[in-house]
Structures are given as structure tokens and as C-alpha cells.
Amino acid sequence: SLERAVTAMARVAPGLLALLVVFAVSAVAAFVVRVGLQRLCARVELDRWAVRWGVASAEPGRTTPSTVVVRLGSWAILAFGLLLGLAIFDAAAKTALTSRAAEYAPHVLAAALIFLAGVAIARVLERQLLISAVNFGMQSARLVAGAARWIVFTVATGMALEHLGVGGTVLPIFLGIVVGAIALALALAF
């Protein structure tokens, strides 16, 4: 039994060492990417442009867009390194998990981009509608702008979930009902 344990350990040790080396290299790469993204975001003044376009808030204490970009970049590198290390480790269950995660990762990235674009469009649209409605002299300018923001946000969330394959046929029906209800409520209010 001791001989079997030593043999099993000898079979696992090279894969485990490779896993640790790959993860350490990915941690160093994540640090380099983090520093590079921080400098790039500072150079292009991402936070200032995001506030100017209405995508981000200038309130103190809020997470800045630069921080979000830097965190996403470094965590993506770490996750990729972990998945690569697990694939090198070559355990049967881990390899199946790694291959499924590698197949699903582009869908998650695309869904995140769809969602972030939807949030950005919703904020810009809300700001523009609020300015236009106030200039037009509407009594409920905030309500119109807020409703437009939530409609775009709901559609973007639905598109991201649809891209992930969550919900099947229930999700489009639900989103149609929600958007229809908001439209009906606004029609009755005005």
C-alpha cells in the first residue's frame, strides 16, 4: 500500500508541478497586463471620457471604468492560466471541465461585451433624452429618460442571457411582456 501511494504520487507530481509553474507564469503575466492596462487607461484618460460620454458616474467612491478594465484583464489572464494548467495536469475530470470551459468562454466574453455595450447605450440614451425632454419642457422628463434606460437595459440583459443560452424560449417571451408592459404604462401615463 505504501508502494502504491508512492507510485501514484510519482505519476501525479510532474503534472502538479507543471500546473503550479503555468499558474505562476500566468500570475506574472496578469501583473504585467494589469500594469500595462493601468498605464494605457491613464494615457487615454478613459475615466474622463467615460464621464463625459455619460457611461460612468463622477461620484466619489464609485468604481471607475479604468479599474473595471484592469480587473477584467488581470482576472481573465489568471483564469486562462488556471485552465491551461488544469489541462496540462491531465486529470480526466479536469480535462473535461477545461474543454467545456474553453468552449463556453467566448460566449461568456461576448455576452459580457453585449451587456456592457447595452449599459453604456442605456446611460447615454437616458442622458440625451433627459436633456431633450427638459429643453422641450416636458413635466415628467426624468420618468421618460428612466423608462428608456430601463427598456434598453432590459433588452441588453435579455440579449446577453440569450447569447449564453440561458432561458430557452421563455426569455424572449418574458422580455417581450416586460417591454410591452413598460410601453403600455408609458402610453397610459401620457
Tab-separated table of N, CA, C and O in Angstrom, residues 85-188:
chain	number	residue	atom	x	y	z
A	85	GLY	N	-3.296	25.274	-16.963
A	85	GLY	CA	-2.611	24.411	-16.004
A	85	GLY	C	-3.389	23.144	-15.718
A	85	GLY	O	-2.811	22.056	-15.601
A	86	LEU	N	-4.708	23.257	-15.604
A	86	LEU	CA	-5.530	22.063	-15.385
A	86	LEU	C	-5.485	21.133	-16.592
A	86	LEU	O	-5.484	19.912	-16.448
A	87	ALA	N	-5.427	21.698	-17.785
A	87	ALA	CA	-5.327	20.859	-18.984
A	87	ALA	C	-3.984	20.142	-19.025
A	87	ALA	O	-3.909	18.973	-19.415
A	88	ILE	N	-2.930	20.803	-18.598
A	88	ILE	CA	-1.614	20.179	-18.565
A	88	ILE	C	-1.563	19.107	-17.469
A	88	ILE	O	-0.943	18.061	-17.638
A	89	PHE	N	-2.217	19.360	-16.367
A	89	PHE	CA	-2.260	18.389	-15.260
A	89	PHE	C	-2.846	17.060	-15.723
A	89	PHE	O	-2.455	16.007	-15.261
A	90	ASP	N	-3.771	17.132	-16.682
A	90	ASP	CA	-4.282	15.964	-17.388
A	90	ASP	C	-5.048	14.979	-16.514
A	90	ASP	O	-4.933	13.775	-16.694
A	91	ALA	N	-5.821	15.480	-15.603
A	91	ALA	CA	-6.747	14.599	-14.895
A	91	ALA	C	-8.004	14.517	-15.744
A	91	ALA	O	-8.433	15.494	-16.356
A	92	ALA	N	-8.613	13.361	-15.818
A	92	ALA	CA	-9.730	13.143	-16.746
A	92	ALA	C	-10.884	14.102	-16.492
A	92	ALA	O	-11.404	14.721	-17.420
A	93	ALA	N	-11.281	14.263	-15.256
A	93	ALA	CA	-12.404	15.158	-14.957
A	93	ALA	C	-12.012	16.606	-15.203
A	93	ALA	O	-12.806	17.397	-15.695
A	94	LYS	N	-10.779	16.957	-14.875
A	94	LYS	CA	-10.332	18.321	-15.074
A	94	LYS	C	-10.234	18.661	-16.556
A	94	LYS	O	-10.526	19.754	-16.967
A	95	THR	N	-9.816	17.694	-17.377
A	95	THR	CA	-9.709	17.939	-18.805
A	95	THR	C	-11.079	18.182	-19.411
A	95	THR	O	-11.252	19.068	-20.249
A	96	ALA	N	-12.089	17.410	-18.990
A	96	ALA	CA	-13.450	17.626	-19.479
A	96	ALA	C	-13.948	19.004	-19.051
A	96	ALA	O	-14.549	19.730	-19.849
A	97	LEU	N	-13.665	19.368	-17.801
A	97	LEU	CA	-14.064	20.690	-17.314
A	97	LEU	C	-13.343	21.785	-18.096
A	97	LEU	O	-13.950	22.777	-18.495
A	98	THR	N	-12.077	21.591	-18.332
A	98	THR	CA	-11.289	22.583	-19.058
A	98	THR	C	-11.797	22.759	-20.479
A	98	THR	O	-11.935	23.881	-20.962
A	99	SER	N	-12.090	21.650	-21.155
A	99	SER	CA	-12.559	21.761	-22.536
A	99	SER	C	-13.931	22.423	-22.603
A	99	SER	O	-14.183	23.241	-23.476
A	100	ARG	N	-14.804	22.096	-21.661
A	100	ARG	CA	-16.132	22.751	-21.652
A	100	ARG	C	-16.004	24.236	-21.345
A	100	ARG	O	-16.685	25.060	-21.944
A	101	ALA	N	-15.129	24.573	-20.396
A	101	ALA	CA	-14.932	25.986	-20.060
A	101	ALA	C	-14.308	26.735	-21.228
A	101	ALA	O	-14.675	27.883	-21.503
A	102	ALA	N	-13.376	26.085	-21.928
A	102	ALA	CA	-12.747	26.738	-23.080
A	102	ALA	C	-13.742	26.943	-24.215
A	102	ALA	O	-13.678	27.934	-24.934
A	103	GLU	N	-14.690	26.021	-24.368
A	103	GLU	CA	-15.728	26.180	-25.399
A	103	GLU	C	-16.726	27.271	-25.023
A	103	GLU	O	-17.243	27.967	-25.884
A	104	TYR	N	-16.995	27.411	-23.730
A	104	TYR	CA	-18.015	28.355	-23.272
A	104	TYR	C	-17.458	29.759	-23.049
A	104	TYR	O	-18.210	30.734	-23.049
A	105	ALA	N	-16.141	29.883	-22.874
A	105	ALA	CA	-15.525	31.176	-22.565
A	105	ALA	C	-15.804	32.251	-23.607
A	105	ALA	O	-16.116	33.391	-23.241
A	106	PRO	N	-15.732	31.970	-24.922
A	106	PRO	CA	-16.049	33.034	-25.886
A	106	PRO	C	-17.496	33.522	-25.776
A	106	PRO	O	-17.766	34.711	-25.967
A	107	HIS	N	-18.405	32.618	-25.436
A	107	HIS	CA	-19.805	33.028	-25.262
A	107	HIS	C	-19.957	33.959	-24.055
A	107	HIS	O	-20.713	34.928	-24.108
A	108	VAL	N	-19.240	33.651	-22.987
A	108	VAL	CA	-19.291	34.499	-21.795
A	108	VAL	C	-18.697	35.872	-22.102
A	108	VAL	O	-19.257	36.908	-21.720
A	109	LEU	N	-17.580	35.887	-22.826
A	109	LEU	CA	-16.943	37.162	-23.188
A	109	LEU	C	-17.863	37.990	-24.079
A	109	LEU	O	-18.047	39.191	-23.862
A	110	ALA	N	-18.464	37.349	-25.081
A	110	ALA	CA	-19.374	38.073	-25.974
A	110	ALA	C	-20.601	38.581	-25.217
A	110	ALA	O	-21.052	39.709	-25.432
A	111	ALA	N	-21.136	37.758	-24.317
A	111	ALA	CA	-22.293	38.192	-23.527
A	111	ALA	C	-21.933	39.364	-22.625
A	111	ALA	O	-22.719	40.299	-22.464
A	112	ALA	N	-20.730	39.339	-22.047
A	112	ALA	CA	-20.288	40.451	-21.210
A	112	ALA	C	-20.143	41.725	-22.037
A	112	ALA	O	-20.544	42.814	-21.594
A	113	LEU	N	-19.606	41.596	-23.233
A	113	LEU	CA	-19.481	42.771	-24.109
A	113	LEU	C	-20.850	43.302	-24.524
A	113	LEU	O	-21.063	44.520	-24.570
A	114	ILE	N	-21.783	42.400	-24.838
A	114	ILE	CA	-23.148	42.821	-25.187
A	114	ILE	C	-23.780	43.562	-24.012
A	114	ILE	O	-24.388	44.628	-24.174
A	115	PHE	N	-23.625	43.007	-22.809
A	115	PHE	CA	-24.206	43.630	-21.627
A	115	PHE	C	-23.583	44.995	-21.352
A	115	PHE	O	-24.295	45.967	-21.091
A	116	LEU	N	-22.246	45.081	-21.417
A	116	LEU	CA	-21.578	46.360	-21.166
A	116	LEU	C	-21.948	47.401	-22.212
A	116	LEU	O	-22.153	48.583	-21.883
A	117	ALA	N	-22.048	46.985	-23.472
A	117	ALA	CA	-22.466	47.918	-24.521
A	117	ALA	C	-23.895	48.383	-24.267
A	117	ALA	O	-24.214	49.569	-24.444
A	118	GLY	N	-24.766	47.472	-23.842
A	118	GLY	CA	-26.145	47.844	-23.534
A	118	GLY	C	-26.240	48.827	-22.386
A	118	GLY	O	-27.016	49.788	-22.430
A	119	VAL	N	-25.448	48.603	-21.345
A	119	VAL	CA	-25.439	49.523	-20.201
A	119	VAL	C	-24.939	50.897	-20.641
A	119	VAL	O	-25.510	51.928	-20.268
A	120	ALA	N	-23.883	50.922	-21.439
A	120	ALA	CA	-23.342	52.200	-21.917
A	120	ALA	C	-24.365	52.925	-22.785
A	120	ALA	O	-24.591	54.137	-22.624
A	121	ILE	N	-25.002	52.207	-23.701
A	121	ILE	CA	-26.021	52.821	-24.565
A	121	ILE	C	-27.195	53.312	-23.737
A	121	ILE	O	-27.733	54.401	-23.984
A	122	ALA	N	-27.594	52.544	-22.726
A	122	ALA	CA	-28.713	52.948	-21.872
A	122	ALA	C	-28.401	54.244	-21.128
A	122	ALA	O	-29.247	55.136	-21.038
A	123	ARG	N	-27.183	54.357	-20.611
A	123	ARG	CA	-26.819	55.571	-19.876
A	123	ARG	C	-26.753	56.784	-20.794
A	123	ARG	O	-27.222	57.869	-20.440
A	124	VAL	N	-26.168	56.602	-21.982
A	124	VAL	CA	-26.069	57.717	-22.932
A	124	VAL	C	-27.463	58.130	-23.397
A	124	VAL	O	-27.787	59.324	-23.460
A	125	LEU	N	-28.305	57.153	-23.712
A	125	LEU	CA	-29.667	57.447	-24.155
A	125	LEU	C	-30.460	58.152	-23.062
A	125	LEU	O	-31.187	59.119	-23.338
A	126	GLU	N	-30.311	57.697	-21.815
A	126	GLU	CA	-31.013	58.351	-20.713
A	126	GLU	C	-30.587	59.812	-20.586
A	126	GLU	O	-31.437	60.704	-20.457
A	127	ARG	N	-29.303	60.051	-20.658
A	127	ARG	CA	-28.801	61.425	-20.529
A	127	ARG	C	-29.318	62.308	-21.660
A	127	ARG	O	-29.777	63.439	-21.432
A	128	GLN	N	-29.248	61.815	-22.890
A	128	GLN	CA	-29.694	62.605	-24.036
A	128	GLN	C	-31.199	62.855	-23.994
A	128	GLN	O	-31.660	63.961	-24.309
A	129	LEU	N	-31.958	61.829	-23.623
A	129	LEU	CA	-33.415	62.010	-23.521
A	129	LEU	C	-33.781	62.985	-22.412
A	129	LEU	O	-34.711	63.785	-22.570
A	130	LEU	N	-33.075	62.923	-21.310
A	130	LEU	CA	-33.362	63.840	-20.209
A	130	LEU	C	-33.095	65.283	-20.637
A	130	LEU	O	-33.919	66.173	-20.396
A	131	ILE	N	-31.972	65.515	-21.290
A	131	ILE	CA	-31.655	66.865	-21.751
A	131	ILE	C	-32.687	67.342	-22.767
A	131	ILE	O	-33.192	68.473	-22.683
A	132	SER	N	-33.043	66.479	-23.715
A	132	SER	CA	-34.016	66.860	-24.740
A	132	SER	C	-35.394	67.101	-24.146
A	132	SER	O	-36.094	68.051	-24.522
A	133	ALA	N	-35.813	66.250	-23.219
A	133	ALA	CA	-37.139	66.393	-22.622
A	133	ALA	C	-37.220	67.654	-21.764
A	133	ALA	O	-38.249	68.340	-21.752
A	134	VAL	N	-36.170	67.964	-21.047
A	134	VAL	CA	-36.160	69.190	-20.241
A	134	VAL	C	-36.186	70.410	-21.159
A	134	VAL	O	-36.919	71.372	-20.909
A	135	ASN	N	-35.415	70.391	-22.221
A	135	ASN	CA	-35.424	71.505	-23.172
A	135	ASN	C	-36.769	71.646	-23.872
A	135	ASN	O	-37.166	72.748	-24.240
A	136	PHE	N	-37.460	70.537	-24.056
A	136	PHE	CA	-38.779	70.549	-24.685
A	136	PHE	C	-39.860	71.008	-23.712
A	136	PHE	O	-40.956	71.364	-24.123
A	137	GLY	N	-39.536	70.991	-22.411
A	137	GLY	CA	-40.477	71.459	-21.395
A	137	GLY	C	-41.422	70.383	-20.881
A	137	GLY	O	-42.495	70.710	-20.367
A	138	MET	N	-41.053	69.133	-20.996
A	138	MET	CA	-41.911	68.043	-20.502
A	138	MET	C	-41.913	68.029	-18.985
A	138	MET	O	-40.883	68.234	-18.346
A	139	GLN	N	-43.078	67.762	-18.402
A	139	GLN	CA	-43.216	67.712	-16.959
A	139	GLN	C	-42.509	66.494	-16.356
A	139	GLN	O	-41.935	66.573	-15.287
A	140	SER	N	-42.597	65.367	-17.040
A	140	SER	CA	-42.036	64.116	-16.499
A	140	SER	C	-40.816	63.674	-17.306
A	140	SER	O	-40.743	62.547	-17.789
A	141	ALA	N	-39.856	64.556	-17.419
A	141	ALA	CA	-38.662	64.268	-18.210
A	141	ALA	C	-37.840	63.136	-17.595
A	141	ALA	O	-37.334	62.262	-18.298
A	142	ARG	N	-37.745	63.114	-16.270
A	142	ARG	CA	-36.988	62.054	-15.597
A	142	ARG	C	-37.639	60.699	-15.797
A	142	ARG	O	-36.953	59.685	-15.954
A	143	LEU	N	-38.949	60.652	-15.789
A	143	LEU	CA	-39.665	59.392	-15.987
A	143	LEU	C	-39.408	58.834	-17.387
A	143	LEU	O	-39.129	57.643	-17.547
A	144	VAL	N	-39.462	59.686	-18.384
A	144	VAL	CA	-39.221	59.249	-19.770
A	144	VAL	C	-37.790	58.753	-19.920
A	144	VAL	O	-37.535	57.686	-20.499
A	145	ALA	N	-36.829	59.514	-19.389
A	145	ALA	CA	-35.429	59.121	-19.504
A	145	ALA	C	-35.151	57.826	-18.750
A	145	ALA	O	-34.464	56.934	-19.249
A	146	GLY	N	-35.711	57.707	-17.556
A	146	GLY	CA	-35.524	56.489	-16.766
A	146	GLY	C	-36.163	55.277	-17.428
A	146	GLY	O	-35.591	54.175	-17.429
A	147	ALA	N	-37.346	55.460	-17.983
A	147	ALA	CA	-38.018	54.352	-18.670
A	147	ALA	C	-37.221	53.896	-19.893
A	147	ALA	O	-37.065	52.692	-20.134
A	148	ALA	N	-36.678	54.838	-20.646
A	148	ALA	CA	-35.859	54.479	-21.810
A	148	ALA	C	-34.612	53.724	-21.378
A	148	ALA	O	-34.223	52.733	-22.006
A	149	ARG	N	-34.008	54.187	-20.289
A	149	ARG	CA	-32.821	53.491	-19.784
A	149	ARG	C	-33.142	52.062	-19.392
A	149	ARG	O	-32.430	51.129	-19.741
A	150	TRP	N	-34.257	51.856	-18.676
A	150	TRP	CA	-34.601	50.503	-18.232
A	150	TRP	C	-35.024	49.611	-19.391
A	150	TRP	O	-34.778	48.397	-19.368
A	151	ILE	N	-35.646	50.165	-20.400
A	151	ILE	CA	-36.004	49.350	-21.569
A	151	ILE	C	-34.750	48.867	-22.279
A	151	ILE	O	-34.611	47.680	-22.594
A	152	VAL	N	-33.804	49.772	-22.510
A	152	VAL	CA	-32.558	49.382	-23.186
A	152	VAL	C	-31.772	48.411	-22.308
A	152	VAL	O	-31.220	47.415	-22.795
A	153	PHE	N	-31.735	48.660	-21.003
A	153	PHE	CA	-31.034	47.773	-20.079
A	153	PHE	C	-31.662	46.382	-20.069
A	153	PHE	O	-30.951	45.370	-20.080
A	154	THR	N	-32.984	46.311	-20.084
A	154	THR	CA	-33.679	45.024	-20.095
A	154	THR	C	-33.412	44.272	-21.391
A	154	THR	O	-33.161	43.065	-21.375
A	155	VAL	N	-33.455	44.959	-22.506
A	155	VAL	CA	-33.177	44.310	-23.794
A	155	VAL	C	-31.722	43.824	-23.851
A	155	VAL	O	-31.457	42.709	-24.315
A	156	ALA	N	-30.787	44.632	-23.352
A	156	ALA	CA	-29.377	44.223	-23.351
A	156	ALA	C	-29.165	43.005	-22.454
A	156	ALA	O	-28.423	42.083	-22.813
A	157	THR	N	-29.810	42.988	-21.303
A	157	THR	CA	-29.710	41.832	-20.415
A	157	THR	C	-30.282	40.596	-21.093
A	157	THR	O	-29.683	39.514	-21.033
A	158	GLY	N	-31.411	40.750	-21.753
A	158	GLY	CA	-32.008	39.629	-22.468
A	158	GLY	C	-31.121	39.124	-23.593
A	158	GLY	O	-30.977	37.907	-23.788
A	159	MET	N	-30.505	40.038	-24.321
A	159	MET	CA	-29.612	39.630	-25.405
A	159	MET	C	-28.389	38.891	-24.863
A	159	MET	O	-27.953	37.886	-25.448
A	160	ALA	N	-27.841	39.366	-23.748
A	160	ALA	CA	-26.678	38.704	-23.156
A	160	ALA	C	-27.050	37.307	-22.651
A	160	ALA	O	-26.319	36.342	-22.885
A	161	LEU	N	-28.183	37.193	-21.985
A	161	LEU	CA	-28.621	35.882	-21.500
A	161	LEU	C	-28.944	34.942	-22.654
A	161	LEU	O	-28.660	33.742	-22.590
A	162	GLU	N	-29.526	35.476	-23.700
A	162	GLU	CA	-29.821	34.665	-24.885
A	162	GLU	C	-28.523	34.151	-25.516
A	162	GLU	O	-28.450	32.998	-25.945
A	163	HIS	N	-27.511	34.993	-25.537
A	163	HIS	CA	-26.222	34.580	-26.100
A	163	HIS	C	-25.571	33.487	-25.252
A	163	HIS	O	-24.855	32.641	-25.773
A	164	LEU	N	-25.819	33.516	-23.956
A	164	LEU	CA	-25.295	32.486	-23.073
A	164	LEU	C	-26.095	31.187	-23.149
A	164	LEU	O	-25.667	30.167	-22.639
A	165	GLY	N	-27.263	31.262	-23.767
A	165	GLY	CA	-28.101	30.074	-23.864
A	165	GLY	C	-28.948	29.855	-22.629
A	165	GLY	O	-29.411	28.744	-22.375
A	166	VAL	N	-29.168	30.890	-21.857
A	166	VAL	CA	-29.959	30.791	-20.636
A	166	VAL	C	-31.409	31.126	-20.954
A	166	VAL	O	-31.690	32.128	-21.606
A	167	GLY	N	-32.322	30.315	-20.521
A	167	GLY	CA	-33.738	30.642	-20.630
A	167	GLY	C	-34.481	30.011	-21.779
A	167	GLY	O	-35.692	29.879	-21.712
A	168	GLY	N	-33.829	29.626	-22.832
A	168	GLY	CA	-34.513	28.998	-23.966
A	168	GLY	C	-35.539	29.921	-24.583
A	168	GLY	O	-35.258	31.076	-24.892
A	169	THR	N	-36.762	29.433	-24.751
A	169	THR	CA	-37.816	30.241	-25.376
A	169	THR	C	-38.566	31.100	-24.367
A	169	THR	O	-39.317	31.989	-24.762
A	170	VAL	N	-38.366	30.846	-23.085
A	170	VAL	CA	-39.075	31.618	-22.063
A	170	VAL	C	-38.548	33.047	-22.003
A	170	VAL	O	-39.314	33.994	-21.837
A	171	LEU	N	-37.250	33.210	-22.160
A	171	LEU	CA	-36.638	34.530	-22.018
A	171	LEU	C	-37.156	35.546	-23.029
A	171	LEU	O	-37.535	36.660	-22.635
A	172	PRO	N	-37.205	35.251	-24.330
A	172	PRO	CA	-37.735	36.251	-25.266
A	172	PRO	C	-39.203	36.606	-24.989
A	172	PRO	O	-39.587	37.767	-25.109
A	173	ILE	N	-39.983	35.618	-24.597
A	173	ILE	CA	-41.395	35.886	-24.273
A	173	ILE	C	-41.486	36.800	-23.059
A	173	ILE	O	-42.233	37.784	-23.046
A	174	PHE	N	-40.700	36.497	-22.026
A	174	PHE	CA	-40.698	37.312	-20.816
A	174	PHE	C	-40.267	38.739	-21.114
A	174	PHE	O	-40.888	39.699	-20.659
A	175	LEU	N	-39.201	38.890	-21.894
A	175	LEU	CA	-38.725	40.239	-22.223
A	175	LEU	C	-39.737	40.994	-23.070
A	175	LEU	O	-39.919	42.205	-22.898
A	176	GLY	N	-40.410	40.300	-23.976
A	176	GLY	CA	-41.459	40.947	-24.764
A	176	GLY	C	-42.589	41.453	-23.888
A	176	GLY	O	-43.105	42.554	-24.087
A	177	ILE	N	-42.962	40.653	-22.899
A	177	ILE	CA	-44.020	41.063	-21.972
A	177	ILE	C	-43.572	42.263	-21.143
A	177	ILE	O	-44.335	43.219	-20.957
A	178	VAL	N	-42.334	42.237	-20.646
A	178	VAL	CA	-41.838	43.343	-19.817
A	178	VAL	C	-41.762	44.635	-20.621
A	178	VAL	O	-42.238	45.691	-20.174
A	179	VAL	N	-41.171	44.570	-21.814
A	179	VAL	CA	-41.056	45.779	-22.647
A	179	VAL	C	-42.442	46.265	-23.062
A	179	VAL	O	-42.728	47.474	-23.058
A	180	GLY	N	-43.342	45.351	-23.392
A	180	GLY	CA	-44.713	45.727	-23.735
A	180	GLY	C	-45.434	46.385	-22.569
A	180	GLY	O	-46.171	47.347	-22.744
A	181	ALA	N	-45.218	45.868	-21.372
A	181	ALA	CA	-45.855	46.449	-20.185
A	181	ALA	C	-45.329	47.854	-19.913
A	181	ALA	O	-46.103	48.760	-19.574
A	182	ILE	N	-44.034	48.051	-20.102
A	182	ILE	CA	-43.459	49.384	-19.899
A	182	ILE	C	-44.015	50.351	-20.945
A	182	ILE	O	-44.382	51.489	-20.620
A	183	ALA	N	-44.100	49.904	-22.191
A	183	ALA	CA	-44.642	50.749	-23.254
A	183	ALA	C	-46.107	51.099	-22.981
A	183	ALA	O	-46.543	52.244	-23.165
A	184	LEU	N	-46.882	50.118	-22.532
A	184	LEU	CA	-48.297	50.368	-22.211
A	184	LEU	C	-48.434	51.343	-21.049
A	184	LEU	O	-49.268	52.263	-21.094
A	185	ALA	N	-47.599	51.172	-20.022
A	185	ALA	CA	-47.649	52.072	-18.881
A	185	ALA	C	-47.307	53.502	-19.289
A	185	ALA	O	-47.959	54.458	-18.850
A	186	LEU	N	-46.301	53.636	-20.137
A	186	LEU	CA	-45.944	54.990	-20.609
A	186	LEU	C	-47.036	55.573	-21.489
A	186	LEU	O	-47.312	56.775	-21.430
A	187	ALA	N	-47.667	54.746	-22.322
A	187	ALA	CA	-48.746	55.238	-23.178
A	187	ALA	C	-49.937	55.703	-22.339
A	187	ALA	O	-50.570	56.717	-22.655
A	188	LEU	N	-50.251	54.971	-21.294
A	188	LEU	CA	-51.367	55.363	-20.433
A	188	LEU	C	-51.026	56.584	-19.588
A	188	LEU	O	-51.921	57.391	-19.268
